[in-house]
Amino acid sequence: MTQKEDIQNAVNVMKHGGIIIYPTDTVWGIGCDATNAEAVAKIYKIKRREDSKALICLVDSEVRLQRYVRNVPEVAWQVMEYADKPTTVILDNAVNLAPNLIAEDGSIAMRITHEVFSKELCFRFQKPIVSTSVNISGETAAQNFRDISPELIEAADYVCFSRRQEHKPHAPSSIIKIKEDGEVTIIRK
């Protein structure tokens, strides 16, 4: 299977409300259409995660990010531009996303991916994709495909083939909360 076919299969599954497991710019992720509340609810259930705990979304570009966050502060653009590793920013005033994805304070965690597979997946899907680590809440994140539990693989509607043979260390993203007024808080380095 080519990477293009793999991406198209994943896109088709998400368009129909399905759940995918896929490689990202950090650890392997479990995801879905970030605008589909039913699909988002499935992710919370699969991960056994409280829906009060926010999930991260991936997008492919600055332009796409701006469709889902009102008024991105200038400091957020600077943080994303100069970050030396994948960095998730939590931003105020999320819009056009599944309501159960948006935190109680109206914020959303977003990351612009630059890794080839996940960037192309986001570009082809044309919407944000939920990107939470593929693990039961509280357990260790799957750095590589071989680390994913069979239970989680069974729970997904599609498991991507790309990068399955990879065996190298991957780390979660940094997480930085940036308030609309520009106040910055580092959540995870």
PDB file of C-alpha atoms in Angstrom:
ATOM      1  CA  MET A   1       0.000   0.000   0.000  1.00  0.00           C
ATOM      2  CA  THR A   2       1.331   3.437  -0.880  1.00  0.00           C
ATOM      3  CA  GLN A   3       1.350   6.306   1.597  1.00  0.00           C
ATOM      4  CA  LYS A   4      -1.161   8.128  -0.627  1.00  0.00           C
ATOM      5  CA  GLU A   5      -3.571   5.149  -0.443  1.00  0.00           C
ATOM      6  CA  ASP A   6      -3.040   4.871   3.314  1.00  0.00           C
ATOM      7  CA  ILE A   7      -3.910   8.542   3.770  1.00  0.00           C
ATOM      8  CA  GLN A   8      -6.961   8.278   1.515  1.00  0.00           C
ATOM      9  CA  ASN A   9      -8.242   5.273   3.487  1.00  0.00           C
ATOM     10  CA  ALA A  10      -7.816   7.181   6.763  1.00  0.00           C
ATOM     11  CA  VAL A  11      -9.571  10.259   5.340  1.00  0.00           C
ATOM     12  CA  ASN A  12     -12.516   8.159   4.129  1.00  0.00           C
ATOM     13  CA  VAL A  13     -12.913   6.551   7.563  1.00  0.00           C
ATOM     14  CA  MET A  14     -12.866   9.938   9.335  1.00  0.00           C
ATOM     15  CA  LYS A  15     -15.367  11.421   6.880  1.00  0.00           C
ATOM     16  CA  HIS A  16     -17.793   8.701   8.012  1.00  0.00           C
ATOM     17  CA  GLY A  17     -17.248   9.338  11.728  1.00  0.00           C
ATOM     18  CA  GLY A  18     -14.642   6.627  12.213  1.00  0.00           C
ATOM     19  CA  ILE A  19     -11.618   6.384  14.474  1.00  0.00           C
ATOM     20  CA  ILE A  20      -8.073   6.016  13.140  1.00  0.00           C
ATOM     21  CA  ILE A  21      -4.707   5.138  14.657  1.00  0.00           C
ATOM     22  CA  TYR A  22      -1.867   6.927  12.908  1.00  0.00           C
ATOM     23  CA  PRO A  23       1.749   8.121  13.175  1.00  0.00           C
ATOM     24  CA  THR A  24       2.226  11.785  14.060  1.00  0.00           C
ATOM     25  CA  ASP A  25       5.046  14.243  14.555  1.00  0.00           C
ATOM     26  CA  THR A  26       5.344  12.901  18.123  1.00  0.00           C
ATOM     27  CA  VAL A  27       3.992   9.564  19.413  1.00  0.00           C
ATOM     28  CA  TRP A  28       1.392   7.414  17.627  1.00  0.00           C
ATOM     29  CA  GLY A  29      -2.065   8.938  17.884  1.00  0.00           C
ATOM     30  CA  ILE A  30      -5.668   7.907  17.947  1.00  0.00           C
ATOM     31  CA  GLY A  31      -7.853  10.391  16.164  1.00  0.00           C
ATOM     32  CA  CYS A  32     -10.986  11.413  14.366  1.00  0.00           C
ATOM     33  CA  ASP A  33     -12.726  14.375  12.767  1.00  0.00           C
ATOM     34  CA  ALA A  34     -12.386  17.161  15.346  1.00  0.00           C
ATOM     35  CA  THR A  35     -15.717  18.637  14.221  1.00  0.00           C
ATOM     36  CA  ASN A  36     -17.692  15.425  14.855  1.00  0.00           C
ATOM     37  CA  ALA A  37     -18.949  15.233  18.465  1.00  0.00           C
ATOM     38  CA  GLU A  38     -19.952  11.541  18.192  1.00  0.00           C
ATOM     39  CA  ALA A  39     -16.491  10.570  16.946  1.00  0.00           C
ATOM     40  CA  VAL A  40     -14.841  12.633  19.706  1.00  0.00           C
ATOM     41  CA  ALA A  41     -17.038  10.859  22.289  1.00  0.00           C
ATOM     42  CA  LYS A  42     -15.789   7.497  20.926  1.00  0.00           C
ATOM     43  CA  ILE A  43     -12.178   8.591  21.508  1.00  0.00           C
ATOM     44  CA  TYR A  44     -12.927   9.465  25.150  1.00  0.00           C
ATOM     45  CA  LYS A  45     -14.612   6.085  25.604  1.00  0.00           C
ATOM     46  CA  ILE A  46     -11.789   4.106  23.943  1.00  0.00           C
ATOM     47  CA  LYS A  47      -9.137   5.863  26.044  1.00  0.00           C
ATOM     48  CA  ARG A  48     -11.292   5.641  29.192  1.00  0.00           C
ATOM     49  CA  ARG A  49     -10.600   9.313  29.636  1.00  0.00           C
ATOM     50  CA  GLU A  50     -12.792  11.837  31.396  1.00  0.00           C
ATOM     51  CA  ASP A  51     -14.314  14.163  28.836  1.00  0.00           C
ATOM     52  CA  SER A  52     -13.346  17.106  31.034  1.00  0.00           C
ATOM     53  CA  LYS A  53      -9.717  16.459  30.006  1.00  0.00           C
ATOM     54  CA  ALA A  54      -9.008  18.185  26.710  1.00  0.00           C
ATOM     55  CA  LEU A  55      -7.656  16.463  23.612  1.00  0.00           C
ATOM     56  CA  ILE A  56      -5.100  17.865  21.170  1.00  0.00           C
ATOM     57  CA  CYS A  57      -5.943  18.594  17.521  1.00  0.00           C
ATOM     58  CA  LEU A  58      -3.535  18.566  14.597  1.00  0.00           C
ATOM     59  CA  VAL A  59      -3.721  20.901  11.613  1.00  0.00           C
ATOM     60  CA  ASP A  60      -1.491  21.257   8.588  1.00  0.00           C
ATOM     61  CA  SER A  61      -1.074  25.038   8.437  1.00  0.00           C
ATOM     62  CA  GLU A  62      -1.406  28.436  10.053  1.00  0.00           C
ATOM     63  CA  VAL A  63      -4.368  29.179   7.791  1.00  0.00           C
ATOM     64  CA  ARG A  64      -6.244  26.086   8.955  1.00  0.00           C
ATOM     65  CA  LEU A  65      -5.532  26.880  12.609  1.00  0.00           C
ATOM     66  CA  GLN A  66      -7.106  30.323  12.176  1.00  0.00           C
ATOM     67  CA  ARG A  67     -10.409  28.747  11.076  1.00  0.00           C
ATOM     68  CA  TYR A  68     -10.799  27.154  14.509  1.00  0.00           C
ATOM     69  CA  VAL A  69      -9.462  29.804  16.892  1.00  0.00           C
ATOM     70  CA  ARG A  70     -10.686  33.395  17.031  1.00  0.00           C
ATOM     71  CA  ASN A  71      -7.834  35.900  17.390  1.00  0.00           C
ATOM     72  CA  VAL A  72      -4.591  33.947  17.697  1.00  0.00           C
ATOM     73  CA  PRO A  73      -2.247  36.126  19.824  1.00  0.00           C
ATOM     74  CA  GLU A  74       0.991  37.250  18.156  1.00  0.00           C
ATOM     75  CA  VAL A  75       3.061  35.500  20.844  1.00  0.00           C
ATOM     76  CA  ALA A  76       1.472  32.174  19.824  1.00  0.00           C
ATOM     77  CA  TRP A  77       2.759  32.592  16.263  1.00  0.00           C
ATOM     78  CA  GLN A  78       6.225  33.364  17.657  1.00  0.00           C
ATOM     79  CA  VAL A  79       6.183  30.317  19.951  1.00  0.00           C
ATOM     80  CA  MET A  80       5.197  28.030  17.058  1.00  0.00           C
ATOM     81  CA  GLU A  81       7.732  29.568  14.676  1.00  0.00           C
ATOM     82  CA  TYR A  82      10.714  29.302  17.007  1.00  0.00           C
ATOM     83  CA  ALA A  83       9.929  26.025  18.790  1.00  0.00           C
ATOM     84  CA  ASP A  84      12.691  23.469  18.318  1.00  0.00           C
ATOM     85  CA  LYS A  85      10.361  20.488  18.784  1.00  0.00           C
ATOM     86  CA  PRO A  86       6.652  19.784  18.176  1.00  0.00           C
ATOM     87  CA  THR A  87       4.731  22.272  20.296  1.00  0.00           C
ATOM     88  CA  THR A  88       1.038  22.268  21.117  1.00  0.00           C
ATOM     89  CA  VAL A  89      -0.518  25.604  21.982  1.00  0.00           C
ATOM     90  CA  ILE A  90      -3.669  25.924  24.059  1.00  0.00           C
ATOM     91  CA  LEU A  91      -5.572  28.915  22.746  1.00  0.00           C
ATOM     92  CA  ASP A  92      -8.717  30.739  23.866  1.00  0.00           C
ATOM     93  CA  ASN A  93     -11.886  31.187  21.812  1.00  0.00           C
ATOM     94  CA  ALA A  94     -12.144  27.879  19.942  1.00  0.00           C
ATOM     95  CA  VAL A  95     -14.786  27.828  17.198  1.00  0.00           C
ATOM     96  CA  ASN A  96     -16.182  25.416  14.600  1.00  0.00           C
ATOM     97  CA  LEU A  97     -15.134  22.303  16.548  1.00  0.00           C
ATOM     98  CA  ALA A  98     -17.081  19.541  18.288  1.00  0.00           C
ATOM     99  CA  PRO A  99     -18.413  21.055  21.546  1.00  0.00           C
ATOM    100  CA  ASN A 100     -17.121  18.098  23.594  1.00  0.00           C
ATOM    101  CA  LEU A 101     -13.607  18.856  22.342  1.00  0.00           C
ATOM    102  CA  ILE A 102     -13.551  22.439  23.609  1.00  0.00           C
ATOM    103  CA  ALA A 103     -12.491  22.931  27.243  1.00  0.00           C
ATOM    104  CA  GLU A 104     -14.885  24.528  29.728  1.00  0.00           C
ATOM    105  CA  ASP A 105     -12.969  27.818  29.452  1.00  0.00           C
ATOM    106  CA  GLY A 106     -13.486  27.849  25.663  1.00  0.00           C
ATOM    107  CA  SER A 107      -9.902  26.882  24.833  1.00  0.00           C
ATOM    108  CA  ILE A 108      -8.528  24.237  22.491  1.00  0.00           C
ATOM    109  CA  ALA A 109      -5.120  22.551  22.220  1.00  0.00           C
ATOM    110  CA  MET A 110      -3.821  22.781  18.642  1.00  0.00           C
ATOM    111  CA  ARG A 111      -0.572  21.821  16.954  1.00  0.00           C
ATOM    112  CA  ILE A 112       0.612  22.521  13.431  1.00  0.00           C
ATOM    113  CA  THR A 113       2.352  19.353  12.282  1.00  0.00           C
ATOM    114  CA  HIS A 114       5.380  19.447   9.988  1.00  0.00           C
ATOM    115  CA  GLU A 115       5.954  15.666   9.853  1.00  0.00           C
ATOM    116  CA  VAL A 116       5.318  14.356   6.328  1.00  0.00           C
ATOM    117  CA  PHE A 117       2.592  11.753   6.973  1.00  0.00           C
ATOM    118  CA  SER A 118       0.453  13.638   9.502  1.00  0.00           C
ATOM    119  CA  LYS A 119       0.779  16.930   7.606  1.00  0.00           C
ATOM    120  CA  GLU A 120      -0.447  15.301   4.381  1.00  0.00           C
ATOM    121  CA  LEU A 121      -3.236  13.534   6.296  1.00  0.00           C
ATOM    122  CA  CYS A 122      -4.422  16.858   7.746  1.00  0.00           C
ATOM    123  CA  PHE A 123      -4.106  18.570   4.352  1.00  0.00           C
ATOM    124  CA  ARG A 124      -6.151  15.875   2.601  1.00  0.00           C
ATOM    125  CA  PHE A 125      -8.795  15.814   5.345  1.00  0.00           C
ATOM    126  CA  GLN A 126      -9.177  19.606   5.224  1.00  0.00           C
ATOM    127  CA  LYS A 127     -10.191  19.827   8.902  1.00  0.00           C
ATOM    128  CA  PRO A 128      -8.462  19.431  12.269  1.00  0.00           C
ATOM    129  CA  ILE A 129      -7.844  15.857  13.392  1.00  0.00           C
ATOM    130  CA  VAL A 130      -7.956  14.800  17.025  1.00  0.00           C
ATOM    131  CA  SER A 131      -4.466  13.649  17.964  1.00  0.00           C
ATOM    132  CA  THR A 132      -4.267  12.118  21.397  1.00  0.00           C
ATOM    133  CA  SER A 133      -1.750   9.449  22.330  1.00  0.00           C
ATOM    134  CA  VAL A 134      -2.951   5.933  21.592  1.00  0.00           C
ATOM    135  CA  ASN A 135      -3.088   4.529  25.113  1.00  0.00           C
ATOM    136  CA  ILE A 136      -5.558   4.023  27.928  1.00  0.00           C
ATOM    137  CA  SER A 137      -5.650   7.249  29.946  1.00  0.00           C
ATOM    138  CA  GLY A 138      -2.836   7.258  32.497  1.00  0.00           C
ATOM    139  CA  GLU A 139      -0.785   4.560  30.747  1.00  0.00           C
ATOM    140  CA  THR A 140       2.396   5.074  28.724  1.00  0.00           C
ATOM    141  CA  ALA A 141       1.968   6.559  25.243  1.00  0.00           C
ATOM    142  CA  ALA A 142       2.862   4.380  22.246  1.00  0.00           C
ATOM    143  CA  GLN A 143       6.105   5.724  20.800  1.00  0.00           C
ATOM    144  CA  ASN A 144       6.019   3.226  17.937  1.00  0.00           C
ATOM    145  CA  PHE A 145       3.369   1.023  16.361  1.00  0.00           C
ATOM    146  CA  ARG A 146       4.645  -2.069  18.192  1.00  0.00           C
ATOM    147  CA  ASP A 147       3.842  -0.344  21.520  1.00  0.00           C
ATOM    148  CA  ILE A 148       0.095  -0.119  20.811  1.00  0.00           C
ATOM    149  CA  SER A 149      -2.067  -2.576  22.742  1.00  0.00           C
ATOM    150  CA  PRO A 150      -4.180  -5.034  20.722  1.00  0.00           C
ATOM    151  CA  GLU A 151      -7.268  -3.761  22.586  1.00  0.00           C
ATOM    152  CA  LEU A 152      -6.791  -0.278  21.128  1.00  0.00           C
ATOM    153  CA  ILE A 153      -6.035  -1.569  17.642  1.00  0.00           C
ATOM    154  CA  GLU A 154      -9.317  -3.526  17.782  1.00  0.00           C
ATOM    155  CA  ALA A 155     -11.216  -0.390  18.871  1.00  0.00           C
ATOM    156  CA  ALA A 156     -10.150   1.629  15.811  1.00  0.00           C
ATOM    157  CA  ASP A 157     -11.930   1.611  12.470  1.00  0.00           C
ATOM    158  CA  TYR A 158      -8.658   2.029  10.564  1.00  0.00           C
ATOM    159  CA  VAL A 159      -5.002   1.600  11.512  1.00  0.00           C
ATOM    160  CA  CYS A 160      -2.533   3.311   9.190  1.00  0.00           C
ATOM    161  CA  PHE A 161       0.233   1.211   7.617  1.00  0.00           C
ATOM    162  CA  SER A 162       2.777   4.000   7.198  1.00  0.00           C
ATOM    163  CA  ARG A 163       5.731   3.968   9.635  1.00  0.00           C
ATOM    164  CA  ARG A 164       4.662   0.711  11.314  1.00  0.00           C
ATOM    165  CA  GLN A 165       8.193  -0.714  11.025  1.00  0.00           C
ATOM    166  CA  GLU A 166       9.779   2.290  12.706  1.00  0.00           C
ATOM    167  CA  HIS A 167      11.552   1.609  16.019  1.00  0.00           C
ATOM    168  CA  LYS A 168      12.953   4.795  17.474  1.00  0.00           C
ATOM    169  CA  PRO A 169      12.248   7.015  20.455  1.00  0.00           C
ATOM    170  CA  HIS A 170       9.477   9.587  20.149  1.00  0.00           C
ATOM    171  CA  ALA A 171       8.368  12.073  22.767  1.00  0.00           C
ATOM    172  CA  PRO A 172       5.096  13.907  23.345  1.00  0.00           C
ATOM    173  CA  SER A 173       4.901  17.548  22.309  1.00  0.00           C
ATOM    174  CA  SER A 174       5.594  20.520  24.514  1.00  0.00           C
ATOM    175  CA  ILE A 175       2.344  22.153  25.639  1.00  0.00           C
ATOM    176  CA  ILE A 176       2.096  25.887  26.150  1.00  0.00           C
ATOM    177  CA  LYS A 177      -1.075  27.730  27.165  1.00  0.00           C
ATOM    178  CA  ILE A 178      -1.338  31.184  25.625  1.00  0.00           C
ATOM    179  CA  LYS A 179      -4.183  33.384  26.809  1.00  0.00           C
ATOM    180  CA  GLU A 180      -5.827  35.881  24.488  1.00  0.00           C
ATOM    181  CA  ASP A 181      -4.024  38.687  26.349  1.00  0.00           C
ATOM    182  CA  GLY A 182      -0.651  37.027  25.577  1.00  0.00           C
ATOM    183  CA  GLU A 183      -0.044  35.484  29.024  1.00  0.00           C
ATOM    184  CA  VAL A 184       2.088  32.344  28.567  1.00  0.00           C
ATOM    185  CA  THR A 185       2.097  29.258  30.832  1.00  0.00           C
ATOM    186  CA  ILE A 186       4.262  26.202  30.125  1.00  0.00           C
ATOM    187  CA  ILE A 187       2.182  23.060  30.799  1.00  0.00           C
ATOM    188  CA  ARG A 188       4.676  20.426  29.580  1.00  0.00           C
ATOM    189  CA  LYS A 189       8.254  21.010  28.403  1.00  0.00           C
TER     190      LYS A 189
END
